[in-house]
Amino acid sequence: MKKDRIHLFDTTLRDGQQTPGIDFSVEDKIAIATMLDRFGIDYIEGGYPGANPTDTAFFEKKRTEKACFVAFGMTKRAGISASNDPGLAALIQSESDAVCLVAKSWDYHVKVALGCSNEENLESITGSVEAVVSAGKEALVDCEHFFDGYKANPDYAMACALAAHAAGARWVVLCDTNGGTQPAEIAAIVAALIASGIPGNRLGIHAHNDTGQAVANSLAAVEAGVRQIQGTLNGIGERCGNANLVTLIPTLMLKPIWSDRFETGIAPDALQGLTALSHSFDELLNRSPQSQSPYVGVSAFATKAGIHASALMKDPRTYEHVPPESVGNYRRMMVSDQGGKSNFLNVLRRRGIEVGKDDPRLDTLIGIVKEREAMGYAYEGADASFELLAHRTLGRVPEFFTVTSFRVMVERRFDANGQLRTVSEAVVKLTVGGVDMMSVAEGHGPVNALDIALRKDLGVYQSEIGDLELADYKVRILNGGTEAITRVLIESTDGEGARWWTVGVSDNIIDASFQALMDSILYKLMKNRKLAGRVAAE
Amino acid sequence: MKKDRIHLFDTTLRDGQQTPGIDFSVEDKIAIATMLDRFGIDYIEGGYPGANPTDTAFFEKKRTEKACFVAFGMTKRAGISASNDPGLAALIQSESDAVCLVAKSWDYHVKVALGCSNEENLESITGSVEAVVSAGKEALVDCEHFFDGYKANPDYAMACALAAHAAGARWVVLCDTNGGTQPAEIAAIVAALIASGIPGNRLGIHAHNDTGQAVANSLAAVEAGVRQIQGTLNGIGERCGNANLVTLIPTLMLKPIWSDRFETGIAPDALQGLTALSHSFDELLNRSPQSQSPYVGVSAFATKAGIHASALMKDPRTYEHVPPESVGNYRRMMVSDQGGKSNFLNVLRRRGIEVGKDDPRLDTLIGIVKEREAMGYAYEGADASFELLAHRTLGRVPEFFTVTSFRVMVERRFDANGQLRTVSEAVVKLTVGGVDMMSVAEGHGPVNALDIALRKDLGVYQSEIGDLELADYKVRILNGGTEAITRVLIESTDGEGARWWTVGVSDNIIDASFQALMDSILYKLMKNRKLAGRVAAE
């Protein structure tokens, strides 16, 4: 049986831009549009040319290869012809393939926000769509407040949608602008609209997450007949965000109830790039991915439950709704209080650490982990520090070198030219194979200075850590005030492309950072000797 | 028309405990149970007495006043009588009002995980429920994997539910344990179960968020007839989390499609405590609340869109699906690149700062804000720093004092007793009213030392900042590596109960902290003179 095509419309660069705290540069937009285009999204809405310098510059060139490149803007103002509306002209002159026009469909907004008559608003819709189409571009119309408008005045909301359709809009998009509509209401109103004569393959849904149901509302609309879904990467967007495409896509592609009837423009094997897509987008936003995100979160296929863990060992699929690898994610077994001994043993075994179930050192290790997790150490996120702790407790870590003391100084003063300067300097004293050594370094801030000084000269080991790099540095304050306990997580990489996380906890951020830096170097030296890092494939 | 009662069952302390990174102490559990009890939740599941020391200790006393206090555990093992099962005995002997038994309802799991026959599993359900009931406690049964089990073997899944019901369970709870079931499937399977003879007011739903539809699945089950919803605070839980009660409760109470037909145990005016409940729970977890959470997030009623902002000014309700105050949240107007001049003017006006729309200094200010936001300053989250910046640009900040230089030193060495110690010391040189002064202080870490030294002696102003307190300190690394740009946000309070946020950004965390600390003190001095902090009520 022929499957219906669902068209995916991404508005990360337009509605996503409305997210408090998020502002894209032209370079950001180019990078994101490229990611989306390669992934196989059908429509990429890039912004509002004419509204701000960034978007105007972004639309000076077509930014997509496969995807339809969409400019967003308003319908022409009432009382003037489409050809005389500068805003509309900017949209048509931009290097876009299509124009998405936002139109009021709630009579109350026509009065309050536009201050024109209902008829004038209908004329604006018709005139604007015709202008876009006659310019040779595809026209889409976002019916703003469609569902709230329909509840207030069904005839007028319907009239707006029909006007857009009749004027030649390829897509009439029904927007739940305030995000409060429930799935059953979406389904009923979409059905009424289709009954009124607009075919479902001309209708789209634009849902917001204000009741936590943007994904469900989008799917309810598809069930009712619409064939375009608008959403954003990781569900960013105004207020509580837009429908999350990163959640919708695998649901449409992997859940039989959908995949038996529908297909998208995304190649089946491309889906394995979903986790990377989601995480690299967060990377670009300089924020850490949400661990509990459906499909792509680090916790999405993680378990720390003792009972579940043992069943998982017997047959992982029994506790997974889809195979983690199908979305480029993987299964995680957590070290934790909750874990239970069998879970704990599995984690150790996966790292090539063999220890008997009744070995007293195992109980010691579990005790230490619980104690340190209570102090704020997060071994779930710091595999390398956990592995080192295990080796230490089981008595198998050679003493490569010892840091006898360090000093970090940050000074802010006027330099010779009367400019205010801040200088950070670190001095580290260490003993390597009986030899006392001392290193000093300046850096961008105290932690950077300490890191450089620490790795400046490790004597006989120096050549071994040449390819060691710090990839990421995260700080979490575990409780309020400047006296707070600080947790530092450091991600390191090396020439072999290995990645490992280490953790440090202290009421002193320098101390916490020092612990994590030391663990990272130690792990690297262990790894070089095949004493660590032997993670079994999952 | 009489409304149907929806019973709310909270499993934050049990399934929420499965969240990677979350472990509750007995004190945590007592605090959370009290919050939930006071809020009006019907059932509070406290954990698994007998499974770990924390939960065993927690169940040594009844921890609720109004709510039904529920112990969670497994049905008796096959082959032995209920009275001989130590696990079941621990549940019955605990100080709980009710016992929620988890039972396998997917035949595959009965074989793989329990290793007993389907009949033996049915016996375990019947025997365990009868034992709980005859001990005078209310019995609930969580049918694990009910929906996946039903798809694999409908008759057996049905048989498990019917066995629990027939044995006298007050509630038979249908669990989507793996979280992959879609709303339409939930609705159809619930309908089939009701048709088989279990009334809806004996059925509950336990949904997980693995496809981002835990809330929608819970509501679909209610629509189909179930009358108990299981969920957690802020949607914590295994993998992607459980159904979020903080989202479900206001939806049930404020959306006519639900509130016209259903009622909960929560008093209408108690709903205004929802945002506080959600945030204090995050506080207890030592994590910052998610800004985009439905109803309670700081962004849930925020806008930075120029077009929307102007309409919002005319009539706020036109862009809000519910009144923010109904859930104890409030409307926010964002300062931002996106904001547009009118939005910007409104923010200034709300803070009592009057400036003409055509005043060139306004454009200067907007330019500076955009530039600094590009550098990483987040004025959306730091009102006080924004207000100071505005006053400075409009030329209205008296020079109270200047810091000419500071030095912070962190040293780690062995003390006289051979113990490794880390000492943090800060020296600050400043000029107050022409007088040069110098302060030195030690602290927990460099930032704390700097804060103490800075506020140790401000000369003539010292008496004014006696009631200034740092309430929270947050650090964000804006890009990877230890050379990263650091953003520091500081929340301050004073004796009048005022709260304000200040921000600092630098590649040096000490520098960034210094900026935020200085802004905080400056704002306090301005506020004392009624030169700042005059936020108009929204």
Short mmCIF file of C-alpha atoms in Angstrom, two decimals, chain A residues 1-148:
data_model
loop_
_atom_site.label_atom_id
_atom_site.label_comp_id
_atom_site.label_asym_id
_atom_site.label_seq_id
_atom_site.Cartn_x
_atom_site.Cartn_y
_atom_site.Cartn_z
CA MET A 1 0.00 0.00 0.00
CA LYS A 2 1.28 3.43 -1.01
CA LYS A 3 2.40 5.48 1.99
CA ASP A 4 1.40 9.12 2.48
CA ARG A 5 4.28 11.57 2.47
CA ILE A 6 4.74 13.74 5.57
CA HIS A 7 6.58 17.00 4.79
CA LEU A 8 8.89 18.25 7.56
CA PHE A 9 9.18 22.02 7.97
CA ASP A 10 11.91 23.31 10.28
CA THR A 11 11.49 26.75 11.89
CA THR A 12 14.51 26.58 14.23
CA LEU A 13 16.00 29.66 12.56
CA ARG A 14 12.76 31.68 12.77
CA ASP A 15 10.45 30.64 15.65
CA GLY A 16 13.43 29.03 17.41
CA GLN A 17 15.07 32.46 17.36
CA GLN A 18 12.27 33.62 19.69
CA THR A 19 13.63 31.40 22.48
CA PRO A 20 14.68 33.54 25.45
CA GLY A 21 18.49 33.47 25.57
CA ILE A 22 18.98 32.35 21.96
CA ASP A 23 20.21 34.64 19.20
CA PHE A 24 21.79 33.29 16.01
CA SER A 25 24.54 35.00 14.03
CA VAL A 26 24.60 34.68 10.24
CA GLU A 27 27.35 32.06 10.64
CA ASP A 28 25.20 30.11 13.12
CA LYS A 29 22.29 30.16 10.67
CA ILE A 30 24.48 28.94 7.81
CA ALA A 31 25.82 26.08 9.96
CA ILE A 32 22.35 25.04 11.18
CA ALA A 33 20.74 25.27 7.73
CA THR A 34 23.50 23.02 6.37
CA MET A 35 22.94 20.45 9.15
CA LEU A 36 19.20 20.38 8.47
CA ASP A 37 19.61 20.26 4.69
CA ARG A 38 21.99 17.29 4.86
CA PHE A 39 19.75 15.47 7.33
CA GLY A 40 16.87 15.56 4.84
CA ILE A 41 14.41 18.18 6.15
CA ASP A 42 11.97 19.30 3.39
CA TYR A 43 11.55 22.98 4.30
CA ILE A 44 14.00 25.23 6.14
CA GLU A 45 12.58 28.57 7.31
CA GLY A 46 15.56 30.89 7.69
CA GLY A 47 14.07 33.99 9.26
CA TYR A 48 12.43 37.30 8.43
CA PRO A 49 14.40 39.22 5.76
CA GLY A 50 13.91 42.94 6.27
CA ALA A 51 13.15 42.65 9.96
CA ASN A 52 16.76 42.69 11.19
CA PRO A 53 20.29 42.89 9.67
CA THR A 54 21.12 39.23 10.46
CA ASP A 55 18.13 37.82 8.59
CA THR A 56 18.51 40.26 5.71
CA ALA A 57 22.14 39.19 5.27
CA PHE A 58 21.21 35.48 5.60
CA PHE A 59 18.74 35.79 2.70
CA GLU A 60 21.22 37.45 0.33
CA LYS A 61 22.03 33.92 -0.87
CA LYS A 62 20.14 30.64 -1.17
CA ARG A 63 21.41 28.61 1.80
CA THR A 64 20.12 25.11 0.98
CA GLU A 65 20.90 22.49 -1.67
CA LYS A 66 18.03 20.00 -1.36
CA ALA A 67 15.61 21.67 1.03
CA CYS A 68 13.13 24.38 0.08
CA PHE A 69 14.53 27.64 1.49
CA VAL A 70 11.73 29.65 3.12
CA ALA A 71 11.51 33.34 4.03
CA PHE A 72 9.00 34.32 6.72
CA GLY A 73 7.09 37.57 6.90
CA MET A 74 3.75 39.30 7.24
CA THR A 75 0.94 39.68 4.74
CA LYS A 76 0.71 43.12 3.18
CA ARG A 77 -0.73 45.94 5.19
CA ALA A 78 -4.37 46.77 4.61
CA GLY A 79 -5.19 49.66 2.29
CA ILE A 80 -2.13 49.39 0.03
CA SER A 81 -1.51 47.09 -2.91
CA ALA A 82 0.88 44.15 -2.56
CA SER A 83 3.28 45.79 -5.03
CA ASN A 84 3.46 48.89 -2.82
CA ASP A 85 4.17 47.05 0.44
CA PRO A 86 7.92 47.33 1.21
CA GLY A 87 7.82 44.42 3.72
CA LEU A 88 6.29 42.04 1.20
CA ALA A 89 8.68 43.29 -1.49
CA ALA A 90 11.68 42.41 0.71
CA LEU A 91 10.33 38.85 1.08
CA ILE A 92 9.79 38.40 -2.65
CA GLN A 93 13.17 39.91 -3.55
CA SER A 94 15.04 37.71 -1.04
CA GLU A 95 16.90 34.64 -2.37
CA SER A 96 14.28 32.24 -1.03
CA ASP A 97 12.45 29.42 -2.85
CA ALA A 98 9.27 30.00 -0.89
CA VAL A 99 7.62 32.62 1.29
CA CYS A 100 5.68 31.76 4.45
CA LEU A 101 3.22 34.56 5.23
CA VAL A 102 1.83 34.86 8.74
CA ALA A 103 -1.85 35.87 8.64
CA LYS A 104 -4.28 36.65 11.44
CA SER A 105 -7.17 34.20 11.56
CA TRP A 106 -8.72 35.26 14.88
CA ASP A 107 -11.07 38.19 14.30
CA TYR A 108 -10.24 39.63 17.74
CA HIS A 109 -6.55 39.95 16.71
CA VAL A 110 -7.51 41.48 13.38
CA LYS A 111 -9.23 44.24 15.36
CA VAL A 112 -6.73 44.66 18.23
CA ALA A 113 -3.37 44.01 16.53
CA LEU A 114 -4.02 45.01 12.91
CA GLY A 115 -6.75 47.54 13.50
CA CYS A 116 -8.37 46.75 10.16
CA SER A 117 -11.67 45.13 9.12
CA ASN A 118 -12.13 41.38 8.71
CA GLU A 119 -12.65 41.89 4.99
CA GLU A 120 -9.45 43.93 4.63
CA ASN A 121 -7.54 41.11 6.35
CA LEU A 122 -8.96 38.56 3.89
CA GLU A 123 -7.91 40.84 1.02
CA SER A 124 -4.39 41.09 2.47
CA ILE A 125 -4.14 37.28 2.55
CA THR A 126 -5.39 36.90 -1.03
CA GLY A 127 -3.31 39.76 -2.41
CA SER A 128 -0.11 38.69 -0.65
CA VAL A 129 -0.37 35.03 -1.69
CA GLU A 130 -1.08 36.02 -5.31
CA ALA A 131 1.94 38.35 -5.29
CA VAL A 132 4.25 35.57 -4.02
CA VAL A 133 2.91 33.03 -6.53
CA SER A 134 3.13 35.41 -9.49
CA ALA A 135 6.76 36.09 -8.48
CA GLY A 136 7.35 32.37 -9.15
CA LYS A 137 7.81 31.37 -5.50
CA GLU A 138 5.92 28.76 -3.50
CA ALA A 139 3.52 30.38 -1.03
CA LEU A 140 2.72 29.11 2.47
CA VAL A 141 0.36 30.79 4.93
CA ASP A 142 0.73 30.45 8.71
CA CYS A 143 -2.77 31.00 10.10
CA GLU A 144 -1.86 32.57 13.43
CA HIS A 145 -4.07 31.68 16.43
CA PHE A 146 -6.08 29.37 14.13
CA PHE A 147 -7.44 27.08 16.84
CA ASP A 148 -8.23 29.81 19.39
#
